[in-house]
């Protein structure tokens, strides 16, 4: 019988990778809550973070035990736990479309926080009950459709972010990147079997701390470390069930249903894709149990003061390739809990720069992108490529939006100095047919809205065309037409430089009718004579 250990050496690397991912989410969370939504720092460290980290502990322990159970059942020693953390997309959506509008409207950060708790609670319920239909969705969706959407996220929102950061600080980032590539691509073993993840964090941090030798603006500051110590303490999570039900009303549900329902659905869908990714890597987990625990973790977080949903993370194949098994999940959950309960986040960020460990996340993005091609039939490769386009559009839309926000801020500074008013630079002022990018803004935004679903739809359509099953391709077109009508894909409106979802019915009529016409073409094509499909 194969011996299965709770902890192996690869768990150290996996722990550092998942830890860095979780720490990044918490750093973003802290910045947005304090800087955007008016939360006092003590409230964030004393109420929000303890609840968030307890929900992380719950999920990490569950998925570690789930991996252990699978390893014993199948008599294997190479089972890797599903990674788990705060949902990045929901974090931004809940901040900018739920918590911030309430704070602007009322000026009461606590009331805004309570509405955020309601949104998180309802999102968790959607995730919980969505688990009962997720397996059916998984069975009718081609693997290429599920994995191409993940590959698109990996290439754009993970890898591109960190490769740009790498080229911004090459002196600090290149050495850690080389350490990771040598071990995981070149199979190099370092002296004393030091894990690459630990080595790159140690060397990267050391290089950053001596950056003042060559840089006029040092990356690290001893003063920042000293100041961060003031935030240390012991913060127990607060039970916030009464706060949820104090603002849980039909009015609050209706007002934010357009955010809560799609985000809950997308969380289920994203977790489903990550479970499929794990199966493609060799670890077949029970879909319903995995999603039930995901929803339960989100609900638990809302009951303990966190208004941010959790999710099964992208990247299981990368953790598996690192050699991580069940132990990395336990280590991550325990460490994040200690960080949250003792208020250590400010100290951690002052000691370790993100450049020291981001090469691990860059490598993870590369592995996820490669897996989409390696674990699907070769002839489905065109479908995977097609599925990357919506994610690229999503990333492009974010870049364009950031440029407009920056330019508008600079213009506001100039106008203030000159005592002028009434001028702004807004995306909403751009004519929809003006090819100034040199593409039209309307085409970019339409493709970017709901890009996760759009990626799945078009990958599935292409798979069934490649398989000459044109009727199934037509059915996916009908699904896309319905999604367009509901505003889950392609529909949007602009308010200044803010891209808003459009849930009026039908949300995007031009796409509703276009998909129906395309579906009709594919359906009629099923009666045409077909050539031989090559393998």
Short mmCIF file of C-alpha atoms in Angstrom, two decimals:
data_model
loop_
_atom_site.label_atom_id
_atom_site.label_comp_id
_atom_site.label_asym_id
_atom_site.label_seq_id
_atom_site.Cartn_x
_atom_site.Cartn_y
_atom_site.Cartn_z
CA UNK A 1 0.00 0.00 0.00
CA UNK A 2 1.33 3.47 -0.93
CA UNK A 3 2.21 5.63 2.06
CA UNK A 4 0.47 9.01 2.07
CA UNK A 5 1.99 11.69 4.33
CA UNK A 6 0.22 14.78 5.56
CA UNK A 7 3.30 16.90 4.85
CA UNK A 8 5.97 16.57 2.15
CA UNK A 9 8.80 18.88 1.07
CA UNK A 10 6.77 20.22 -1.85
CA UNK A 11 4.21 21.58 0.61
CA UNK A 12 6.70 24.31 1.55
CA UNK A 13 6.78 25.64 -2.01
CA UNK A 14 3.02 25.31 -2.36
CA UNK A 15 2.55 27.08 0.96
CA UNK A 16 4.66 30.07 -0.11
CA UNK A 17 2.84 30.32 -3.44
CA UNK A 18 -0.66 30.16 -1.95
CA UNK A 19 0.38 32.35 0.97
CA UNK A 20 1.61 35.08 -1.36
CA UNK A 21 -1.62 34.88 -3.34
CA UNK A 22 -3.71 35.21 -0.15
CA UNK A 23 -1.51 38.01 1.20
CA UNK A 24 -1.94 39.97 -2.02
CA UNK A 25 -5.72 39.68 -1.71
CA UNK A 26 -5.62 40.90 1.89
CA UNK A 27 -3.33 43.81 1.01
CA UNK A 28 -5.75 44.87 -1.73
CA UNK A 29 -8.69 44.41 0.63
CA UNK A 30 -7.08 46.61 3.29
CA UNK A 31 -6.23 49.35 0.81
CA UNK A 32 -9.71 49.48 -0.69
CA UNK A 33 -11.58 49.33 2.63
CA UNK A 34 -9.50 52.10 4.20
CA UNK A 35 -8.68 54.26 1.17
CA UNK A 36 -11.95 53.98 -0.78
CA UNK A 37 -14.76 53.05 1.60
CA UNK A 38 -13.74 55.02 4.69
CA UNK A 39 -13.24 52.05 7.03
CA UNK A 40 -11.02 53.02 10.01
CA UNK A 41 -7.81 50.91 10.10
CA UNK A 42 -8.69 49.50 13.52
CA UNK A 43 -12.07 48.35 12.19
CA UNK A 44 -10.41 46.57 9.25
CA UNK A 45 -7.76 44.88 11.42
CA UNK A 46 -10.13 44.18 14.32
CA UNK A 47 -13.33 43.12 12.53
CA UNK A 48 -12.97 42.45 8.79
CA UNK A 49 -9.63 40.59 8.66
CA UNK A 50 -10.29 38.17 11.58
CA UNK A 51 -13.54 37.05 9.94
CA UNK A 52 -11.88 36.72 6.54
CA UNK A 53 -8.99 34.65 7.88
CA UNK A 54 -11.26 32.29 9.85
CA UNK A 55 -13.18 31.60 6.62
CA UNK A 56 -9.82 30.89 4.95
CA UNK A 57 -8.92 28.47 7.76
CA UNK A 58 -12.22 26.62 7.35
CA UNK A 59 -11.81 26.16 3.60
CA UNK A 60 -8.12 25.26 3.69
CA UNK A 61 -8.69 22.59 6.35
CA UNK A 62 -11.67 21.12 4.47
CA UNK A 63 -9.79 20.82 1.18
CA UNK A 64 -6.72 19.38 2.95
CA UNK A 65 -8.84 16.63 4.55
CA UNK A 66 -10.63 16.09 1.22
CA UNK A 67 -7.25 15.53 -0.47
CA UNK A 68 -6.16 13.16 2.29
CA UNK A 69 -9.39 11.18 1.93
CA UNK A 70 -8.93 10.88 -1.85
CA UNK A 71 -5.29 9.79 -1.42
CA UNK A 72 -6.30 6.98 0.95
CA UNK A 73 -9.23 5.93 -1.21
CA UNK A 74 -7.13 5.65 -4.37
CA UNK A 75 -3.95 4.46 -2.60
CA UNK A 76 -1.89 7.38 -3.97
CA UNK A 77 0.74 9.72 -2.57
CA UNK A 78 0.44 12.47 -5.20
CA UNK A 79 -2.99 14.00 -4.44
CA UNK A 80 -2.95 17.81 -4.18
CA UNK A 81 -5.58 19.77 -2.23
CA UNK A 82 -7.66 22.37 -4.04
CA UNK A 83 -6.27 25.87 -3.36
CA UNK A 84 -8.64 28.28 -1.62
CA UNK A 85 -8.83 31.99 -0.87
CA UNK A 86 -10.73 35.29 -1.25
CA UNK A 87 -12.44 35.78 -4.62
CA UNK A 88 -10.60 38.58 -6.45
CA UNK A 89 -13.42 39.46 -8.87
CA UNK A 90 -16.07 39.56 -6.14
CA UNK A 91 -13.74 41.62 -3.94
CA UNK A 92 -13.63 44.43 -6.50
CA UNK A 93 -17.29 44.07 -7.47
CA UNK A 94 -18.55 44.26 -3.88
CA UNK A 95 -16.28 47.20 -3.08
CA UNK A 96 -17.15 49.37 -6.08
CA UNK A 97 -20.76 48.35 -6.76
CA UNK A 98 -22.14 47.57 -3.28
CA UNK A 99 -20.11 48.96 -0.35
CA UNK A 100 -18.82 52.19 -1.95
CA UNK A 101 -22.23 53.38 -3.35
CA UNK A 102 -23.82 52.86 0.08
CA UNK A 103 -20.97 54.72 1.77
CA UNK A 104 -21.25 57.63 -0.69
CA UNK A 105 -25.03 57.73 -0.22
CA UNK A 106 -25.10 57.52 3.59
CA UNK A 107 -21.60 58.54 4.72
CA UNK A 108 -21.87 55.67 7.23
CA UNK A 109 -19.07 53.12 6.76
CA UNK A 110 -20.70 50.70 9.22
CA UNK A 111 -23.97 50.66 7.32
CA UNK A 112 -22.05 50.15 4.06
CA UNK A 113 -20.18 47.26 5.71
CA UNK A 114 -23.49 45.69 6.83
CA UNK A 115 -24.87 45.84 3.29
CA UNK A 116 -21.61 44.22 2.14
CA UNK A 117 -22.20 41.43 4.66
CA UNK A 118 -25.67 40.87 3.18
CA UNK A 119 -24.19 40.68 -0.32
CA UNK A 120 -21.56 38.18 0.85
CA UNK A 121 -24.16 36.07 2.68
CA UNK A 122 -26.48 35.91 -0.35
CA UNK A 123 -23.55 35.13 -2.64
CA UNK A 124 -22.64 32.24 -0.34
CA UNK A 125 -26.19 30.91 -0.55
CA UNK A 126 -26.01 30.99 -4.36
CA UNK A 127 -22.69 29.12 -4.25
CA UNK A 128 -24.10 26.60 -1.76
CA UNK A 129 -27.25 25.73 -3.70
CA UNK A 130 -25.52 26.09 -7.07
CA UNK A 131 -23.47 23.03 -6.14
CA UNK A 132 -26.52 20.83 -6.84
CA UNK A 133 -26.56 21.71 -10.56
CA UNK A 134 -22.85 22.28 -11.13
CA UNK A 135 -22.04 18.65 -11.98
CA UNK A 136 -24.65 18.71 -14.76
CA UNK A 137 -23.08 21.89 -16.18
CA UNK A 138 -19.69 20.24 -16.03
CA UNK A 139 -20.89 17.17 -17.97
CA UNK A 140 -22.40 19.13 -20.87
CA UNK A 141 -19.44 21.52 -21.24
CA UNK A 142 -16.36 20.44 -23.22
CA UNK A 143 -13.11 20.42 -21.26
CA UNK A 144 -11.58 22.89 -23.73
CA UNK A 145 -14.37 25.38 -22.91
CA UNK A 146 -13.71 25.16 -19.18
CA UNK A 147 -9.92 25.27 -19.41
CA UNK A 148 -9.64 27.99 -22.07
CA UNK A 149 -11.47 30.41 -19.77
CA UNK A 150 -8.96 29.62 -17.01
CA UNK A 151 -6.07 29.98 -19.44
CA UNK A 152 -7.34 33.41 -20.43
CA UNK A 153 -7.38 34.57 -16.81
CA UNK A 154 -3.95 33.02 -16.22
CA UNK A 155 -2.36 34.77 -19.20
CA UNK A 156 -3.91 38.19 -18.60
CA UNK A 157 -4.83 38.92 -14.98
CA UNK A 158 -2.13 36.72 -13.42
CA UNK A 159 0.89 36.35 -15.72
CA UNK A 160 0.77 39.76 -17.45
CA UNK A 161 0.49 41.57 -14.14
CA UNK A 162 3.52 39.84 -12.66
CA UNK A 163 5.69 39.87 -15.79
CA UNK A 164 5.19 43.64 -16.03
CA UNK A 165 6.11 43.98 -12.34
CA UNK A 166 9.17 41.84 -13.05
CA UNK A 167 10.35 44.18 -15.79
CA UNK A 168 9.65 47.19 -13.58
CA UNK A 169 12.10 45.91 -10.94
CA UNK A 170 14.45 43.51 -12.78
CA UNK A 171 17.27 43.78 -10.21
CA UNK A 172 14.96 42.37 -7.54
CA UNK A 173 12.66 40.12 -9.60
CA UNK A 174 14.95 38.40 -12.13
CA UNK A 175 16.90 36.31 -9.60
CA UNK A 176 13.76 34.88 -7.88
CA UNK A 177 12.29 34.20 -11.33
CA UNK A 178 15.46 32.35 -12.37
CA UNK A 179 15.35 30.28 -9.17
CA UNK A 180 11.79 29.18 -9.90
CA UNK A 181 12.44 28.41 -13.59
CA UNK A 182 15.58 26.39 -12.82
CA UNK A 183 13.78 24.11 -10.39
CA UNK A 184 10.40 23.71 -12.04
CA UNK A 185 11.41 23.83 -15.70
CA UNK A 186 15.04 22.69 -15.44
CA UNK A 187 14.50 20.20 -12.56
CA UNK A 188 17.52 21.64 -10.66
CA UNK A 189 17.80 20.65 -7.00
CA UNK A 190 19.27 23.28 -4.69
CA UNK A 191 21.78 22.57 -1.87
CA UNK A 192 20.27 20.98 1.25
CA UNK A 193 17.05 20.45 -0.79
CA UNK A 194 15.96 24.03 -0.12
CA UNK A 195 12.56 24.57 -1.81
CA UNK A 196 12.65 27.08 -4.66
CA UNK A 197 9.74 29.05 -3.22
CA UNK A 198 11.47 29.60 0.11
CA UNK A 199 14.79 30.42 -1.57
CA UNK A 200 13.29 33.01 -3.93
CA UNK A 201 11.48 34.78 -1.06
CA UNK A 202 14.67 34.91 1.05
CA UNK A 203 16.95 36.12 -1.77
CA UNK A 204 14.33 38.44 -3.28
CA UNK A 205 13.71 40.11 0.08
CA UNK A 206 17.44 40.40 0.72
CA UNK A 207 18.03 42.07 -2.65
CA UNK A 208 15.13 44.45 -2.06
CA UNK A 209 16.50 45.49 1.34
CA UNK A 210 19.87 46.48 -0.21
CA UNK A 211 18.29 48.19 -3.24
CA UNK A 212 19.42 51.58 -1.94
CA UNK A 213 22.93 50.68 -3.18
CA UNK A 214 21.91 51.18 -6.82
CA UNK A 215 18.55 52.92 -6.62
CA UNK A 216 17.87 56.52 -5.52
CA UNK A 217 14.46 55.32 -4.29
CA UNK A 218 14.95 52.22 -2.07
CA UNK A 219 12.14 49.67 -2.14
CA UNK A 220 12.17 48.91 1.58
CA UNK A 221 12.08 51.15 4.66
CA UNK A 222 13.06 50.48 8.25
CA UNK A 223 10.70 53.26 9.31
CA UNK A 224 7.77 51.43 7.67
CA UNK A 225 8.63 48.30 9.68
CA UNK A 226 8.70 50.30 12.92
CA UNK A 227 5.37 51.96 12.15
CA UNK A 228 3.75 48.63 11.24
CA UNK A 229 4.41 47.26 14.73
CA UNK A 230 1.80 49.65 16.16
CA UNK A 231 -0.92 47.62 14.44
CA UNK A 232 -0.08 44.42 16.31
CA UNK A 233 -2.60 43.07 18.82
CA UNK A 234 -5.05 40.23 19.38
CA UNK A 235 -8.28 40.52 17.42
CA UNK A 236 -10.99 37.88 17.87
CA UNK A 237 -13.67 37.67 15.14
CA UNK A 238 -17.06 39.18 15.94
CA UNK A 239 -20.37 37.37 15.42
CA UNK A 240 -22.26 39.55 12.91
CA UNK A 241 -25.44 37.56 12.17
CA UNK A 242 -27.62 40.26 13.76
CA UNK A 243 -25.94 42.94 11.61
CA UNK A 244 -26.80 40.96 8.46
CA UNK A 245 -30.46 40.56 9.31
CA UNK A 246 -30.76 44.16 10.49
CA UNK A 247 -30.38 45.34 6.85
CA UNK A 248 -31.58 42.20 5.03
CA UNK A 249 -34.74 43.40 3.33
CA UNK A 250 -36.49 43.01 0.00
CA UNK A 251 -35.36 46.51 -0.95
CA UNK A 252 -31.67 45.82 -0.29
CA UNK A 253 -31.85 42.53 -2.18
CA UNK A 254 -33.48 44.14 -5.22
CA UNK A 255 -31.07 47.06 -5.25
CA UNK A 256 -27.96 44.88 -5.41
CA UNK A 257 -29.31 41.69 -6.99
CA UNK A 258 -27.70 42.68 -10.29
CA UNK A 259 -24.32 42.38 -8.59
CA UNK A 260 -24.95 39.60 -6.08
CA UNK A 261 -26.61 37.07 -8.42
CA UNK A 262 -24.06 37.25 -11.27
CA UNK A 263 -21.13 37.26 -8.84
CA UNK A 264 -22.50 34.23 -6.99
CA UNK A 265 -23.09 32.44 -10.27
CA UNK A 266 -19.63 33.35 -11.58
CA UNK A 267 -18.07 32.11 -8.35
CA UNK A 268 -19.76 28.73 -8.82
CA UNK A 269 -18.66 28.68 -12.44
CA UNK A 270 -15.07 29.67 -11.65
CA UNK A 271 -14.83 27.04 -8.91
CA UNK A 272 -16.29 24.47 -11.29
CA UNK A 273 -13.60 25.28 -13.85
CA UNK A 274 -10.92 24.89 -11.21
CA UNK A 275 -12.32 21.50 -10.17
CA UNK A 276 -12.18 20.48 -13.84
CA UNK A 277 -8.60 21.73 -13.94
CA UNK A 278 -7.76 19.53 -10.94
CA UNK A 279 -9.31 16.49 -12.62
CA UNK A 280 -7.30 17.17 -15.76
CA UNK A 281 -4.20 17.12 -13.54
CA UNK A 282 -5.19 13.73 -12.10
CA UNK A 283 -7.17 14.59 -8.93
CA UNK A 284 -10.89 13.88 -9.34
CA UNK A 285 -12.82 15.52 -6.51
CA UNK A 286 -16.52 15.29 -5.79
CA UNK A 287 -17.96 18.42 -7.38
CA UNK A 288 -20.91 18.87 -5.03
CA UNK A 289 -18.89 18.48 -1.83
CA UNK A 290 -16.24 20.89 -3.09
CA UNK A 291 -18.76 23.57 -4.01
CA UNK A 292 -20.82 23.10 -0.83
CA UNK A 293 -17.73 23.77 1.26
CA UNK A 294 -16.93 26.81 -0.90
CA UNK A 295 -20.38 28.31 -0.27
CA UNK A 296 -20.22 27.43 3.43
CA UNK A 297 -16.87 29.26 3.73
CA UNK A 298 -18.36 32.41 2.21
CA UNK A 299 -21.39 32.26 4.54
CA UNK A 300 -19.13 31.67 7.55
CA UNK A 301 -17.05 34.71 6.63
CA UNK A 302 -20.18 36.89 6.44
CA UNK A 303 -21.28 35.64 9.89
CA UNK A 304 -17.89 36.70 11.30
CA UNK A 305 -17.56 40.17 9.79
CA UNK A 306 -16.08 39.66 6.32
CA UNK A 307 -18.09 41.07 3.38
CA UNK A 308 -15.91 39.28 0.79
CA UNK A 309 -16.69 35.84 -0.72
CA UNK A 310 -14.14 33.04 -0.81
CA UNK A 311 -13.53 30.64 -3.67
CA UNK A 312 -11.63 27.61 -4.93
CA UNK A 313 -8.56 29.18 -6.44
CA UNK A 314 -7.14 28.88 -9.89
CA UNK A 315 -3.79 27.04 -10.09
CA UNK A 316 -4.20 23.46 -8.80
CA UNK A 317 -1.96 22.00 -11.58
CA UNK A 318 0.83 24.38 -10.63
CA UNK A 319 0.71 23.48 -6.93
CA UNK A 320 0.69 19.82 -7.95
CA UNK A 321 3.71 20.31 -10.20
CA UNK A 322 5.50 21.95 -7.26
CA UNK A 323 5.03 18.75 -5.29
CA UNK A 324 2.45 20.19 -2.87
CA UNK A 325 -0.05 17.72 -1.45
CA UNK A 326 -2.43 18.31 1.51
CA UNK A 327 -0.03 19.96 3.93
CA UNK A 328 0.37 23.23 2.02
CA UNK A 329 -3.34 23.94 2.51
CA UNK A 330 -3.12 23.33 6.27
CA UNK A 331 -0.02 25.52 6.56
CA UNK A 332 -1.68 28.33 4.61
CA UNK A 333 -4.88 28.24 6.65
CA UNK A 334 -2.99 28.22 9.95
CA UNK A 335 -0.58 30.99 8.95
CA UNK A 336 -3.31 33.27 7.56
CA UNK A 337 -5.33 32.80 10.75
CA UNK A 338 -2.37 33.85 12.90
CA UNK A 339 -1.76 36.85 10.61
CA UNK A 340 -5.41 37.89 10.83
CA UNK A 341 -5.88 37.42 14.56
CA UNK A 342 -2.64 39.15 15.55
CA UNK A 343 -2.84 42.07 13.09
CA UNK A 344 0.39 41.06 11.36
CA UNK A 345 -0.55 42.13 7.83
CA UNK A 346 1.07 45.55 8.01
CA UNK A 347 4.30 44.04 9.38
CA UNK A 348 4.40 41.32 6.69
CA UNK A 349 3.98 43.85 3.89
CA UNK A 350 6.73 46.02 5.38
CA UNK A 351 9.22 43.13 5.54
CA UNK A 352 8.60 41.18 2.32
CA UNK A 353 8.12 42.90 -1.05
CA UNK A 354 5.76 41.26 -3.52
CA UNK A 355 8.61 41.15 -6.06
CA UNK A 356 10.35 38.55 -3.89
CA UNK A 357 7.71 35.90 -4.42
CA UNK A 358 5.65 36.88 -7.42
CA UNK A 359 7.71 34.64 -9.73
CA UNK A 360 5.85 31.70 -8.16
CA UNK A 361 2.54 33.21 -9.26
CA UNK A 362 3.93 34.00 -12.70
CA UNK A 363 4.95 30.37 -13.10
CA UNK A 364 1.48 29.27 -11.96
CA UNK A 365 -0.11 31.36 -14.71
CA UNK A 366 2.17 29.76 -17.30
CA UNK A 367 1.33 26.23 -16.12
CA UNK A 368 -2.42 26.89 -16.20
CA UNK A 369 -2.18 28.23 -19.75
CA UNK A 370 -0.13 25.21 -20.85
CA UNK A 371 -2.56 22.76 -19.23
CA UNK A 372 -5.41 23.89 -21.45
CA UNK A 373 -3.50 22.54 -24.45
CA UNK A 374 -1.83 19.53 -22.82
CA UNK A 375 -4.98 17.91 -21.40
CA UNK A 376 -7.37 18.39 -24.33
CA UNK A 377 -7.35 16.76 -27.79
CA UNK A 378 -4.87 18.41 -30.18
CA UNK A 379 -7.62 19.19 -32.67
CA UNK A 380 -9.40 21.31 -30.03
CA UNK A 381 -6.47 23.75 -29.85
CA UNK A 382 -8.21 26.31 -32.15
CA UNK A 383 -11.18 26.32 -29.74
CA UNK A 384 -8.86 27.12 -26.83
CA UNK A 385 -7.26 29.97 -28.77
CA UNK A 386 -10.70 31.40 -29.60
CA UNK A 387 -11.61 31.23 -25.93
CA UNK A 388 -8.65 33.44 -25.01
CA UNK A 389 -9.98 36.48 -26.89
CA UNK A 390 -12.65 37.54 -24.34
CA UNK A 391 -10.13 37.50 -21.46
CA UNK A 392 -7.70 39.54 -23.54
CA UNK A 393 -10.51 42.03 -24.13
CA UNK A 394 -11.23 42.13 -20.39
CA UNK A 395 -7.60 42.92 -19.66
CA UNK A 396 -7.53 45.51 -22.45
CA UNK A 397 -10.67 47.20 -21.11
CA UNK A 398 -9.04 47.46 -17.68
CA UNK A 399 -5.96 49.10 -19.25
CA UNK A 400 -8.08 51.60 -21.19
CA UNK A 401 -10.15 52.41 -18.10
CA UNK A 402 -7.00 52.95 -16.04
CA UNK A 403 -5.58 55.36 -18.64
CA UNK A 404 -8.78 57.41 -18.69
CA UNK A 405 -8.90 57.54 -14.88
CA UNK A 406 -5.28 58.70 -14.73
CA UNK A 407 -5.77 61.33 -17.45
CA UNK A 408 -8.95 62.58 -15.79
CA UNK A 409 -7.17 62.91 -12.45
CA UNK A 410 -4.34 64.91 -14.03
CA UNK A 411 -6.85 67.17 -15.76
CA UNK A 412 -8.64 67.76 -12.45
CA UNK A 413 -5.33 68.82 -10.84
CA UNK A 414 -4.64 71.30 -13.63
CA UNK A 415 -8.17 72.72 -13.49
CA UNK A 416 -7.94 73.15 -9.75
CA UNK A 417 -4.73 75.17 -10.11
CA UNK A 418 -6.34 77.35 -12.80
CA UNK A 419 -9.67 77.68 -10.95
CA UNK A 420 -11.55 76.05 -13.82
CA UNK A 421 -14.55 73.70 -13.68
CA UNK A 422 -16.75 71.68 -16.01
CA UNK A 423 -14.15 69.68 -17.93
CA UNK A 424 -13.38 65.95 -17.75
CA UNK A 425 -11.96 63.10 -19.81
CA UNK A 426 -14.48 60.28 -19.84
CA UNK A 427 -14.96 57.02 -21.68
CA UNK A 428 -18.65 57.82 -21.94
CA UNK A 429 -17.79 60.82 -24.15
CA UNK A 430 -16.15 58.60 -26.81
CA UNK A 431 -18.43 57.88 -29.81
CA UNK A 432 -19.06 54.10 -29.88
CA UNK A 433 -18.01 53.78 -33.53
CA UNK A 434 -14.81 55.83 -33.24
CA UNK A 435 -11.80 53.55 -33.88
CA UNK A 436 -9.37 55.46 -31.64
CA UNK A 437 -7.56 52.52 -30.00
CA UNK A 438 -7.37 51.94 -33.10
CA UNK A 439 -10.34 49.70 -32.30
CA UNK A 440 -13.80 50.84 -31.29
CA UNK A 441 -14.39 51.09 -27.56
CA UNK A 442 -17.85 49.54 -27.95
CA UNK A 443 -16.44 46.35 -29.48
CA UNK A 444 -13.80 46.02 -26.77
CA UNK A 445 -16.26 46.54 -23.92
CA UNK A 446 -18.91 44.24 -25.40
CA UNK A 447 -16.38 41.40 -25.69
CA UNK A 448 -15.00 42.06 -22.20
CA UNK A 449 -18.32 42.04 -20.33
CA UNK A 450 -18.89 38.60 -18.85
CA UNK A 451 -15.72 37.39 -20.55
CA UNK A 452 -15.60 34.18 -18.49
CA UNK A 453 -18.96 33.06 -19.88
CA UNK A 454 -18.20 34.35 -23.38
CA UNK A 455 -14.96 32.37 -23.41
CA UNK A 456 -16.80 29.18 -22.48
CA UNK A 457 -19.52 29.74 -25.05
CA UNK A 458 -17.20 30.34 -27.99
CA UNK A 459 -14.80 27.56 -27.03
CA UNK A 460 -17.72 25.13 -26.82
CA UNK A 461 -19.09 26.32 -30.17
CA UNK A 462 -15.69 25.79 -31.79
CA UNK A 463 -15.27 22.34 -30.20
CA UNK A 464 -18.58 21.11 -31.60
CA UNK A 465 -17.85 22.60 -35.02
CA UNK A 466 -14.50 20.79 -35.02
CA UNK A 467 -16.36 17.61 -34.07
CA UNK A 468 -18.98 18.34 -36.79
CA UNK A 469 -21.75 18.25 -34.18
CA UNK A 470 -23.35 21.41 -35.54
CA UNK A 471 -26.59 21.01 -33.62
CA UNK A 472 -24.79 21.20 -30.28
CA UNK A 473 -22.97 24.27 -31.59
CA UNK A 474 -26.36 25.81 -32.34
CA UNK A 475 -27.58 25.03 -28.81
CA UNK A 476 -24.62 26.93 -27.37
CA UNK A 477 -25.54 29.88 -29.61
CA UNK A 478 -29.04 29.84 -28.14
CA UNK A 479 -27.52 29.82 -24.65
CA UNK A 480 -25.38 32.83 -25.60
CA UNK A 481 -28.51 34.62 -26.89
CA UNK A 482 -30.23 34.08 -23.53
CA UNK A 483 -27.15 35.23 -21.61
CA UNK A 484 -27.02 38.36 -23.79
CA UNK A 485 -30.68 39.10 -23.12
CA UNK A 486 -30.14 38.79 -19.36
CA UNK A 487 -27.07 41.05 -19.41
CA UNK A 488 -24.66 38.38 -18.21
CA UNK A 489 -22.52 38.84 -21.32
CA UNK A 490 -21.92 41.80 -23.66
CA UNK A 491 -24.34 44.23 -22.00
CA UNK A 492 -22.87 47.37 -20.44
CA UNK A 493 -23.36 51.08 -19.90
CA UNK A 494 -20.86 53.84 -19.17
CA UNK A 495 -21.04 56.41 -16.40
CA UNK A 496 -18.01 58.63 -16.82
CA UNK A 497 -15.12 56.18 -16.61
CA UNK A 498 -17.07 53.49 -14.77
CA UNK A 499 -18.15 50.42 -16.76
CA UNK A 500 -21.53 49.30 -15.44
CA UNK A 501 -23.40 46.07 -16.07
CA UNK A 502 -26.64 46.51 -17.96
CA UNK A 503 -29.39 44.18 -16.73
CA UNK A 504 -32.31 45.75 -18.55
CA UNK A 505 -34.19 43.23 -20.69
CA UNK A 506 -33.12 42.58 -23.36
CA UNK A 507 -29.72 43.87 -22.32
CA UNK A 508 -27.84 43.56 -25.62
CA UNK A 509 -30.48 43.01 -28.35
CA UNK A 510 -27.97 43.14 -31.22
CA UNK A 511 -26.15 40.16 -29.72
CA UNK A 512 -29.42 38.39 -28.84
CA UNK A 513 -30.49 38.33 -32.49
CA UNK A 514 -26.99 37.75 -33.84
CA UNK A 515 -26.50 34.62 -31.75
CA UNK A 516 -29.94 33.35 -32.78
CA UNK A 517 -29.06 33.85 -36.44
CA UNK A 518 -25.74 32.10 -35.98
CA UNK A 519 -27.47 29.23 -34.18
CA UNK A 520 -29.87 28.91 -37.09
CA UNK A 521 -26.95 28.70 -39.52
CA UNK A 522 -25.31 25.92 -37.51
CA UNK A 523 -28.58 24.03 -37.13
CA UNK A 524 -29.24 24.12 -40.88
CA UNK A 525 -25.63 23.07 -41.49
CA UNK A 526 -26.31 19.84 -39.62
CA UNK A 527 -28.23 18.70 -42.74
CA UNK A 528 -25.30 19.35 -45.07
CA UNK A 529 -22.90 16.68 -46.22
CA UNK A 530 -19.84 16.47 -43.96
CA UNK A 531 -16.25 15.57 -44.72
CA UNK A 532 -14.09 13.24 -42.63
CA UNK A 533 -12.98 14.53 -39.24
CA UNK A 534 -9.26 13.95 -38.65
CA UNK A 535 -7.90 13.14 -35.20
#
